[in-house]
């Protein structure tokens, strides 16, 4: 499996950008699938051979290449002097085509790659690396706590309480913008099997869940979580989480440099009119700044234990996609059993 996908760094984030002349496909000049026009200029016949290349760029960022009323695309054509074709949205194609001389194609590709890197952070995450907590008794105790918590927390919607069936430890957020991206991520996870087996060993990985805390100041809490620790104090959970996170990070899948925090979110406060972001501890647009006073809740339930759970898989889980029991759907997993 080829994991050497170029990584572009912008500020504190890094992006896997699957462009590049080396990976572009050259095709004979012919009809485009969308209308495009060369910018005014001298005839290409005087300066060499015009060729067309195809760049696989996630369609989720095509709108940034086009810009308001096509202004960015027009500027790209003028600066590169290349013919650039972005497919219509209805085609659901990722292919952006560039036609021109070598220097024109290279210039257009350079400009487009920078636009992709600058705007990738605006594309929502699609998946996350998850350690699901599927123990029924732990889920039941969390549900009982949440019912008690509703009488203490004020002005929060009932959906602020994470579904007990979806309890998990998040190891990293992912943007997998095509089926090929998903396949590569799953294959990459499974390629770690030998090292993961050495970390976990032959004993079941048992995790104790409890001891509540707020992600922020307790008086202005947005996320309330339970600690997750090795039941046998072996340190295997932390080593496993750090290993998988670091491997995905170094491969360019994780674009945020936030410190890994091993925890299980049970409440994500939101006003009644907003929906919960089930994986990301950052508030969604529209609920930014909303918080609750969790001091009374933590005073009453802060030392609560939800029990011990056996962790059996690492998953590439889908955001916002749930099975009937509340568990996240996943596109692939690595067994720890």
Tab-separated table of C-alpha atoms in Angstrom:
chain	number	residue	atom	x	y	z
A	1	UNK	CA	0.000	0.000	0.000
A	2	UNK	CA	1.301	3.418	-0.947
A	3	UNK	CA	1.080	5.812	1.976
A	4	UNK	CA	3.481	8.381	0.519
A	5	UNK	CA	0.803	10.944	-0.205
A	6	UNK	CA	2.062	14.538	-0.227
A	7	UNK	CA	1.344	16.456	2.976
A	8	UNK	CA	0.880	20.215	2.812
A	9	UNK	CA	1.365	22.185	6.046
A	10	UNK	CA	-0.718	25.317	6.594
A	11	UNK	CA	-0.351	26.919	10.028
A	12	UNK	CA	-0.887	24.213	12.650
A	13	UNK	CA	-2.667	21.841	10.283
A	14	UNK	CA	-1.501	19.336	7.710
A	15	UNK	CA	-3.375	18.046	4.686
A	16	UNK	CA	-3.034	15.020	2.453
A	17	UNK	CA	-3.247	16.520	-1.046
A	18	UNK	CA	-3.526	13.943	-3.799
A	19	UNK	CA	-2.332	16.067	-6.685
A	20	UNK	CA	0.937	16.178	-8.555
A	21	UNK	CA	2.093	15.789	-12.132
A	22	UNK	CA	3.673	12.469	-11.256
A	23	UNK	CA	0.275	11.077	-10.342
A	24	UNK	CA	-1.736	12.937	-12.956
A	25	UNK	CA	-3.141	11.197	-15.993
A	26	UNK	CA	-2.350	12.565	-19.422
A	27	UNK	CA	-5.055	12.264	-22.057
A	28	UNK	CA	-5.273	13.268	-25.702
A	29	UNK	CA	-6.905	16.594	-26.368
A	30	UNK	CA	-10.661	16.110	-26.763
A	31	UNK	CA	-14.024	17.241	-25.515
A	32	UNK	CA	-14.254	18.275	-21.877
A	33	UNK	CA	-17.123	17.143	-19.692
A	34	UNK	CA	-17.722	20.755	-18.733
A	35	UNK	CA	-17.293	23.965	-20.669
A	36	UNK	CA	-14.006	25.802	-20.312
A	37	UNK	CA	-12.152	28.478	-22.254
A	38	UNK	CA	-8.531	29.401	-22.714
A	39	UNK	CA	-7.499	32.835	-21.479
A	40	UNK	CA	-6.472	35.267	-24.183
A	41	UNK	CA	-2.832	34.912	-25.207
A	42	UNK	CA	-0.405	33.766	-27.820
A	43	UNK	CA	-0.905	30.578	-29.775
A	44	UNK	CA	0.433	27.489	-27.977
A	45	UNK	CA	1.630	26.058	-31.279
A	46	UNK	CA	4.634	28.375	-31.123
A	47	UNK	CA	5.819	27.141	-27.756
A	48	UNK	CA	5.462	23.357	-27.685
A	49	UNK	CA	2.905	20.640	-27.173
A	50	UNK	CA	-0.292	21.253	-25.288
A	51	UNK	CA	-1.450	18.357	-23.143
A	52	UNK	CA	-4.253	17.723	-20.712
A	53	UNK	CA	-3.828	16.290	-17.213
A	54	UNK	CA	-6.382	15.182	-14.646
A	55	UNK	CA	-6.100	15.998	-10.941
A	56	UNK	CA	-8.153	14.032	-8.422
A	57	UNK	CA	-9.270	16.766	-6.055
A	58	UNK	CA	-12.104	16.134	-3.554
A	59	UNK	CA	-15.279	17.677	-4.921
A	60	UNK	CA	-15.966	19.106	-1.456
A	61	UNK	CA	-13.327	21.790	-2.150
A	62	UNK	CA	-14.218	22.467	-5.797
A	63	UNK	CA	-16.303	25.468	-4.759
A	64	UNK	CA	-13.163	27.140	-3.413
A	65	UNK	CA	-11.421	26.618	-6.744
A	66	UNK	CA	-14.385	28.191	-8.510
A	67	UNK	CA	-14.918	31.052	-6.065
A	68	UNK	CA	-17.820	33.522	-5.909
A	69	UNK	CA	-19.412	33.700	-9.369
A	70	UNK	CA	-16.385	31.932	-10.798
A	71	UNK	CA	-13.978	34.715	-9.838
A	72	UNK	CA	-11.271	32.450	-8.400
A	73	UNK	CA	-11.363	30.130	-11.391
A	74	UNK	CA	-11.070	33.098	-13.751
A	75	UNK	CA	-8.045	34.340	-11.813
A	76	UNK	CA	-6.433	30.889	-11.928
A	77	UNK	CA	-6.848	30.777	-15.700
A	78	UNK	CA	-5.386	34.241	-16.110
A	79	UNK	CA	-2.370	33.628	-13.856
A	80	UNK	CA	-1.510	30.198	-15.251
A	81	UNK	CA	-2.660	30.782	-18.847
A	82	UNK	CA	-3.975	27.210	-18.751
A	83	UNK	CA	-7.425	25.895	-19.570
A	84	UNK	CA	-8.911	24.642	-16.285
A	85	UNK	CA	-12.115	22.619	-16.131
A	86	UNK	CA	-13.968	21.954	-12.879
A	87	UNK	CA	-16.781	19.386	-13.282
A	88	UNK	CA	-20.364	20.440	-12.583
A	89	UNK	CA	-21.574	19.583	-9.090
A	90	UNK	CA	-24.248	17.224	-10.406
A	91	UNK	CA	-21.563	14.965	-11.927
A	92	UNK	CA	-20.159	14.111	-8.463
A	93	UNK	CA	-16.741	13.844	-10.098
A	94	UNK	CA	-13.489	14.658	-8.300
A	95	UNK	CA	-11.519	15.203	-11.506
A	96	UNK	CA	-10.264	18.706	-12.309
A	97	UNK	CA	-8.681	18.933	-15.760
A	98	UNK	CA	-5.856	21.223	-16.827
A	99	UNK	CA	-4.809	21.764	-20.429
A	100	UNK	CA	-1.780	23.696	-21.569
A	101	UNK	CA	1.956	23.726	-21.994
A	102	UNK	CA	4.138	22.194	-19.304
A	103	UNK	CA	4.853	25.457	-17.459
A	104	UNK	CA	1.179	26.450	-17.667
A	105	UNK	CA	0.055	23.111	-16.268
A	106	UNK	CA	2.601	23.266	-13.475
A	107	UNK	CA	1.584	26.804	-12.535
A	108	UNK	CA	-2.117	25.909	-12.520
A	109	UNK	CA	-1.464	22.843	-10.408
A	110	UNK	CA	0.625	24.825	-7.937
A	111	UNK	CA	-2.124	27.421	-7.515
A	112	UNK	CA	-4.873	24.819	-7.184
A	113	UNK	CA	-2.892	22.798	-4.637
A	114	UNK	CA	-2.488	25.906	-2.480
A	115	UNK	CA	-6.209	26.625	-2.644
A	116	UNK	CA	-6.963	23.056	-1.571
A	117	UNK	CA	-4.540	23.281	1.364
A	118	UNK	CA	-5.888	26.661	2.480
A	119	UNK	CA	-9.503	25.484	2.468
A	120	UNK	CA	-9.380	21.835	3.503
A	121	UNK	CA	-9.997	22.764	7.138
A	122	UNK	CA	-13.423	24.055	6.107
A	123	UNK	CA	-14.460	20.582	4.969
A	124	UNK	CA	-16.175	18.668	7.805
A	125	UNK	CA	-14.602	15.514	9.167
A	126	UNK	CA	-16.226	12.365	7.797
A	127	UNK	CA	-14.821	9.621	10.043
A	128	UNK	CA	-12.938	9.078	13.285
A	129	UNK	CA	-10.692	6.403	14.773
A	130	UNK	CA	-12.707	4.806	17.545
A	131	UNK	CA	-12.382	2.370	20.405
A	132	UNK	CA	-16.077	1.497	20.902
A	133	UNK	CA	-17.246	0.652	24.415
A	134	UNK	CA	-19.927	-1.962	23.885
A	135	UNK	CA	-20.399	-3.358	27.384
A	136	UNK	CA	-24.119	-3.404	28.169
A	137	UNK	CA	-23.696	-2.821	31.909
A	138	UNK	CA	-21.461	0.225	31.353
A	139	UNK	CA	-23.969	1.616	28.845
A	140	UNK	CA	-26.840	1.039	31.282
A	141	UNK	CA	-25.063	2.882	34.098
A	142	UNK	CA	-24.239	5.811	31.826
A	143	UNK	CA	-27.895	6.001	30.800
A	144	UNK	CA	-28.992	6.058	34.433
A	145	UNK	CA	-26.518	8.840	35.200
A	146	UNK	CA	-27.740	10.877	32.237
A	147	UNK	CA	-31.330	10.681	33.437
A	148	UNK	CA	-30.246	11.996	36.830
A	149	UNK	CA	-28.124	14.685	35.187
A	150	UNK	CA	-31.075	16.088	33.250
A	151	UNK	CA	-32.663	17.327	36.462
A	152	UNK	CA	-29.494	19.211	37.428
A	153	UNK	CA	-28.306	20.727	34.166
A	154	UNK	CA	-30.412	23.646	33.033
A	155	UNK	CA	-31.315	24.813	29.520
A	156	UNK	CA	-29.820	21.866	27.667
A	157	UNK	CA	-31.539	19.729	25.103
A	158	UNK	CA	-32.007	16.025	25.787
A	159	UNK	CA	-29.831	15.236	22.779
A	160	UNK	CA	-26.891	16.796	24.642
A	161	UNK	CA	-26.531	13.407	26.305
A	162	UNK	CA	-24.438	11.020	24.216
A	163	UNK	CA	-26.360	7.861	23.343
A	164	UNK	CA	-25.047	5.098	25.633
A	165	UNK	CA	-24.782	2.778	22.654
A	166	UNK	CA	-22.298	5.108	20.969
A	167	UNK	CA	-19.814	5.435	23.843
A	168	UNK	CA	-16.264	5.368	22.570
A	169	UNK	CA	-12.719	6.677	22.908
A	170	UNK	CA	-11.709	8.888	19.975
A	171	UNK	CA	-8.121	8.557	18.752
A	172	UNK	CA	-8.337	11.040	15.892
A	173	UNK	CA	-10.662	12.815	13.482
A	174	UNK	CA	-10.416	11.976	9.782
A	175	UNK	CA	-11.385	13.548	6.458
A	176	UNK	CA	-11.927	10.649	4.072
A	177	UNK	CA	-13.481	12.318	1.066
A	178	UNK	CA	-13.737	9.425	-1.372
A	179	UNK	CA	-14.266	5.644	-1.285
A	180	UNK	CA	-10.575	5.267	-2.156
A	181	UNK	CA	-9.635	7.395	0.886
A	182	UNK	CA	-11.758	5.151	3.110
A	183	UNK	CA	-10.205	2.001	1.679
A	184	UNK	CA	-6.692	3.331	2.206
A	185	UNK	CA	-7.443	4.327	5.801
A	186	UNK	CA	-8.875	0.895	6.616
A	187	UNK	CA	-5.908	-0.815	4.975
A	188	UNK	CA	-3.540	1.415	6.913
A	189	UNK	CA	-5.257	0.529	10.189
A	190	UNK	CA	-5.011	-3.179	9.428
A	191	UNK	CA	-1.338	-2.806	8.503
A	192	UNK	CA	-0.726	-1.985	12.177
A	193	UNK	CA	-2.039	-5.370	13.326
A	194	UNK	CA	1.312	-6.890	14.317
A	195	UNK	CA	2.417	-3.902	16.393
A	196	UNK	CA	-1.019	-3.566	17.980
A	197	UNK	CA	-0.967	-7.244	18.951
A	198	UNK	CA	2.404	-6.764	20.646
A	199	UNK	CA	1.055	-3.819	22.657
A	200	UNK	CA	-2.166	-5.525	23.720
A	201	UNK	CA	-0.631	-8.947	24.374
A	202	UNK	CA	-2.663	-12.045	25.122
A	203	UNK	CA	-4.806	-10.669	27.939
A	204	UNK	CA	-8.143	-8.940	27.240
A	205	UNK	CA	-7.886	-5.150	27.216
A	206	UNK	CA	-10.136	-4.109	30.104
A	207	UNK	CA	-10.921	-0.434	30.589
A	208	UNK	CA	-12.430	1.137	33.694
A	209	UNK	CA	-14.796	4.021	32.963
A	210	UNK	CA	-15.633	6.665	35.565
A	211	UNK	CA	-14.523	9.745	37.500
A	212	UNK	CA	-16.362	12.587	35.764
A	213	UNK	CA	-14.780	15.899	34.799
A	214	UNK	CA	-15.432	18.881	32.549
A	215	UNK	CA	-13.292	19.530	29.479
A	216	UNK	CA	-13.420	23.237	30.314
A	217	UNK	CA	-13.933	25.106	33.582
A	218	UNK	CA	-16.707	23.292	35.466
A	219	UNK	CA	-18.753	26.484	35.771
A	220	UNK	CA	-18.704	26.925	31.976
A	221	UNK	CA	-18.673	23.360	30.745
A	222	UNK	CA	-19.405	22.291	27.189
A	223	UNK	CA	-18.180	18.700	27.440
A	224	UNK	CA	-18.478	16.414	30.443
A	225	UNK	CA	-16.534	13.196	30.205
A	226	UNK	CA	-15.506	10.098	32.105
A	227	UNK	CA	-11.902	9.028	32.473
A	228	UNK	CA	-10.871	5.788	30.777
A	229	UNK	CA	-7.989	3.863	32.323
A	230	UNK	CA	-6.460	0.389	32.268
A	231	UNK	CA	-8.293	-1.815	34.724
A	232	UNK	CA	-5.059	-3.677	35.498
A	233	UNK	CA	-2.831	-0.564	35.549
A	234	UNK	CA	-0.671	-2.094	32.817
A	235	UNK	CA	-0.540	1.055	30.711
A	236	UNK	CA	-1.609	-0.881	27.619
A	237	UNK	CA	-4.551	1.409	26.834
A	238	UNK	CA	-2.420	4.552	26.754
A	239	UNK	CA	0.315	2.858	24.724
A	240	UNK	CA	-2.244	1.545	22.240
A	241	UNK	CA	-4.010	4.883	21.846
A	242	UNK	CA	-0.757	6.806	21.466
A	243	UNK	CA	0.654	4.310	18.958
A	244	UNK	CA	-2.395	4.321	16.667
A	245	UNK	CA	-2.838	8.078	16.902
A	246	UNK	CA	0.819	8.759	16.134
A	247	UNK	CA	0.880	6.366	13.182
A	248	UNK	CA	-2.173	7.968	11.576
A	249	UNK	CA	-0.771	11.396	12.353
A	250	UNK	CA	2.602	10.707	10.744
A	251	UNK	CA	0.841	9.265	7.686
A	252	UNK	CA	-1.030	12.549	7.265
A	253	UNK	CA	-4.510	11.363	8.161
A	254	UNK	CA	-4.835	13.529	11.288
A	255	UNK	CA	-4.530	17.228	10.487
A	256	UNK	CA	-4.859	18.724	13.975
A	257	UNK	CA	-1.990	18.805	16.427
A	258	UNK	CA	-4.139	18.661	19.539
A	259	UNK	CA	-2.783	16.529	22.344
A	260	UNK	CA	-4.434	13.128	22.549
A	261	UNK	CA	-6.780	12.985	25.531
A	262	UNK	CA	-8.119	9.547	26.402
A	263	UNK	CA	-11.676	10.021	27.610
A	264	UNK	CA	-15.311	9.052	27.064
A	265	UNK	CA	-17.676	11.954	26.465
A	266	UNK	CA	-21.096	11.538	28.082
A	267	UNK	CA	-22.535	15.068	27.789
A	268	UNK	CA	-21.983	17.737	25.136
A	269	UNK	CA	-24.016	20.735	26.137
A	270	UNK	CA	-26.076	22.496	23.503
A	271	UNK	CA	-29.118	24.723	23.406
A	272	UNK	CA	-32.350	23.022	22.509
A	273	UNK	CA	-32.340	24.154	18.882
A	274	UNK	CA	-28.929	22.679	17.977
A	275	UNK	CA	-27.746	19.142	17.203
A	276	UNK	CA	-24.867	17.434	18.964
A	277	UNK	CA	-21.559	16.790	17.212
A	278	UNK	CA	-21.158	13.209	18.364
A	279	UNK	CA	-17.420	12.902	17.948
A	280	UNK	CA	-15.768	16.287	18.115
A	281	UNK	CA	-15.429	18.021	21.474
A	282	UNK	CA	-15.354	21.426	19.799
A	283	UNK	CA	-18.714	23.252	19.642
A	284	UNK	CA	-20.419	23.370	16.272
A	285	UNK	CA	-21.171	26.629	14.527
A	286	UNK	CA	-24.269	28.154	16.075
A	287	UNK	CA	-23.653	26.688	19.531
A	288	UNK	CA	-20.209	28.213	19.954
A	289	UNK	CA	-19.805	29.582	23.448
A	290	UNK	CA	-22.818	27.748	24.867
A	291	UNK	CA	-21.982	26.188	28.222
A	292	UNK	CA	-23.569	24.984	31.445
A	293	UNK	CA	-22.661	25.186	35.109
A	294	UNK	CA	-21.565	21.621	35.824
A	295	UNK	CA	-20.364	22.290	39.366
A	296	UNK	CA	-23.485	20.849	41.089
A	297	UNK	CA	-23.450	17.831	38.762
A	298	UNK	CA	-19.789	17.047	39.381
A	299	UNK	CA	-20.203	17.595	43.116
A	300	UNK	CA	-22.914	14.929	43.239
A	301	UNK	CA	-21.640	12.462	40.611
A	302	UNK	CA	-17.955	13.312	40.078
A	303	UNK	CA	-16.625	10.136	41.700
A	304	UNK	CA	-19.094	7.857	39.960
A	305	UNK	CA	-17.824	4.636	38.349
A	306	UNK	CA	-19.593	3.180	35.327
A	307	UNK	CA	-17.773	-0.131	35.495
A	308	UNK	CA	-15.284	-2.086	33.412
A	309	UNK	CA	-15.517	-2.636	29.680
A	310	UNK	CA	-13.591	-4.986	27.392
A	311	UNK	CA	-12.336	-3.203	24.267
A	312	UNK	CA	-12.460	-5.540	21.293
A	313	UNK	CA	-11.878	-3.387	18.200
A	314	UNK	CA	-10.342	-0.297	16.693
A	315	UNK	CA	-12.734	1.106	14.088
A	316	UNK	CA	-12.769	3.598	11.250
A	317	UNK	CA	-16.175	4.889	12.309
A	318	UNK	CA	-18.553	7.095	10.345
A	319	UNK	CA	-19.661	10.384	11.834
A	320	UNK	CA	-23.409	10.805	12.344
A	321	UNK	CA	-24.194	7.251	11.144
A	322	UNK	CA	-25.668	4.964	13.784
A	323	UNK	CA	-27.016	1.432	13.955
A	324	UNK	CA	-30.330	0.734	15.663
A	325	UNK	CA	-28.595	0.165	19.003
A	326	UNK	CA	-26.914	3.579	18.812
A	327	UNK	CA	-23.460	2.260	17.932
A	328	UNK	CA	-21.581	4.024	15.168
A	329	UNK	CA	-21.424	2.377	11.774
A	330	UNK	CA	-17.910	1.695	10.613
A	331	UNK	CA	-16.132	1.068	7.327
A	332	UNK	CA	-13.565	-1.310	8.735
A	333	UNK	CA	-11.987	-2.492	11.974
A	334	UNK	CA	-8.987	-4.168	13.524
A	335	UNK	CA	-9.800	-6.821	16.091
A	336	UNK	CA	-8.078	-6.798	19.469
A	337	UNK	CA	-9.418	-10.184	20.535
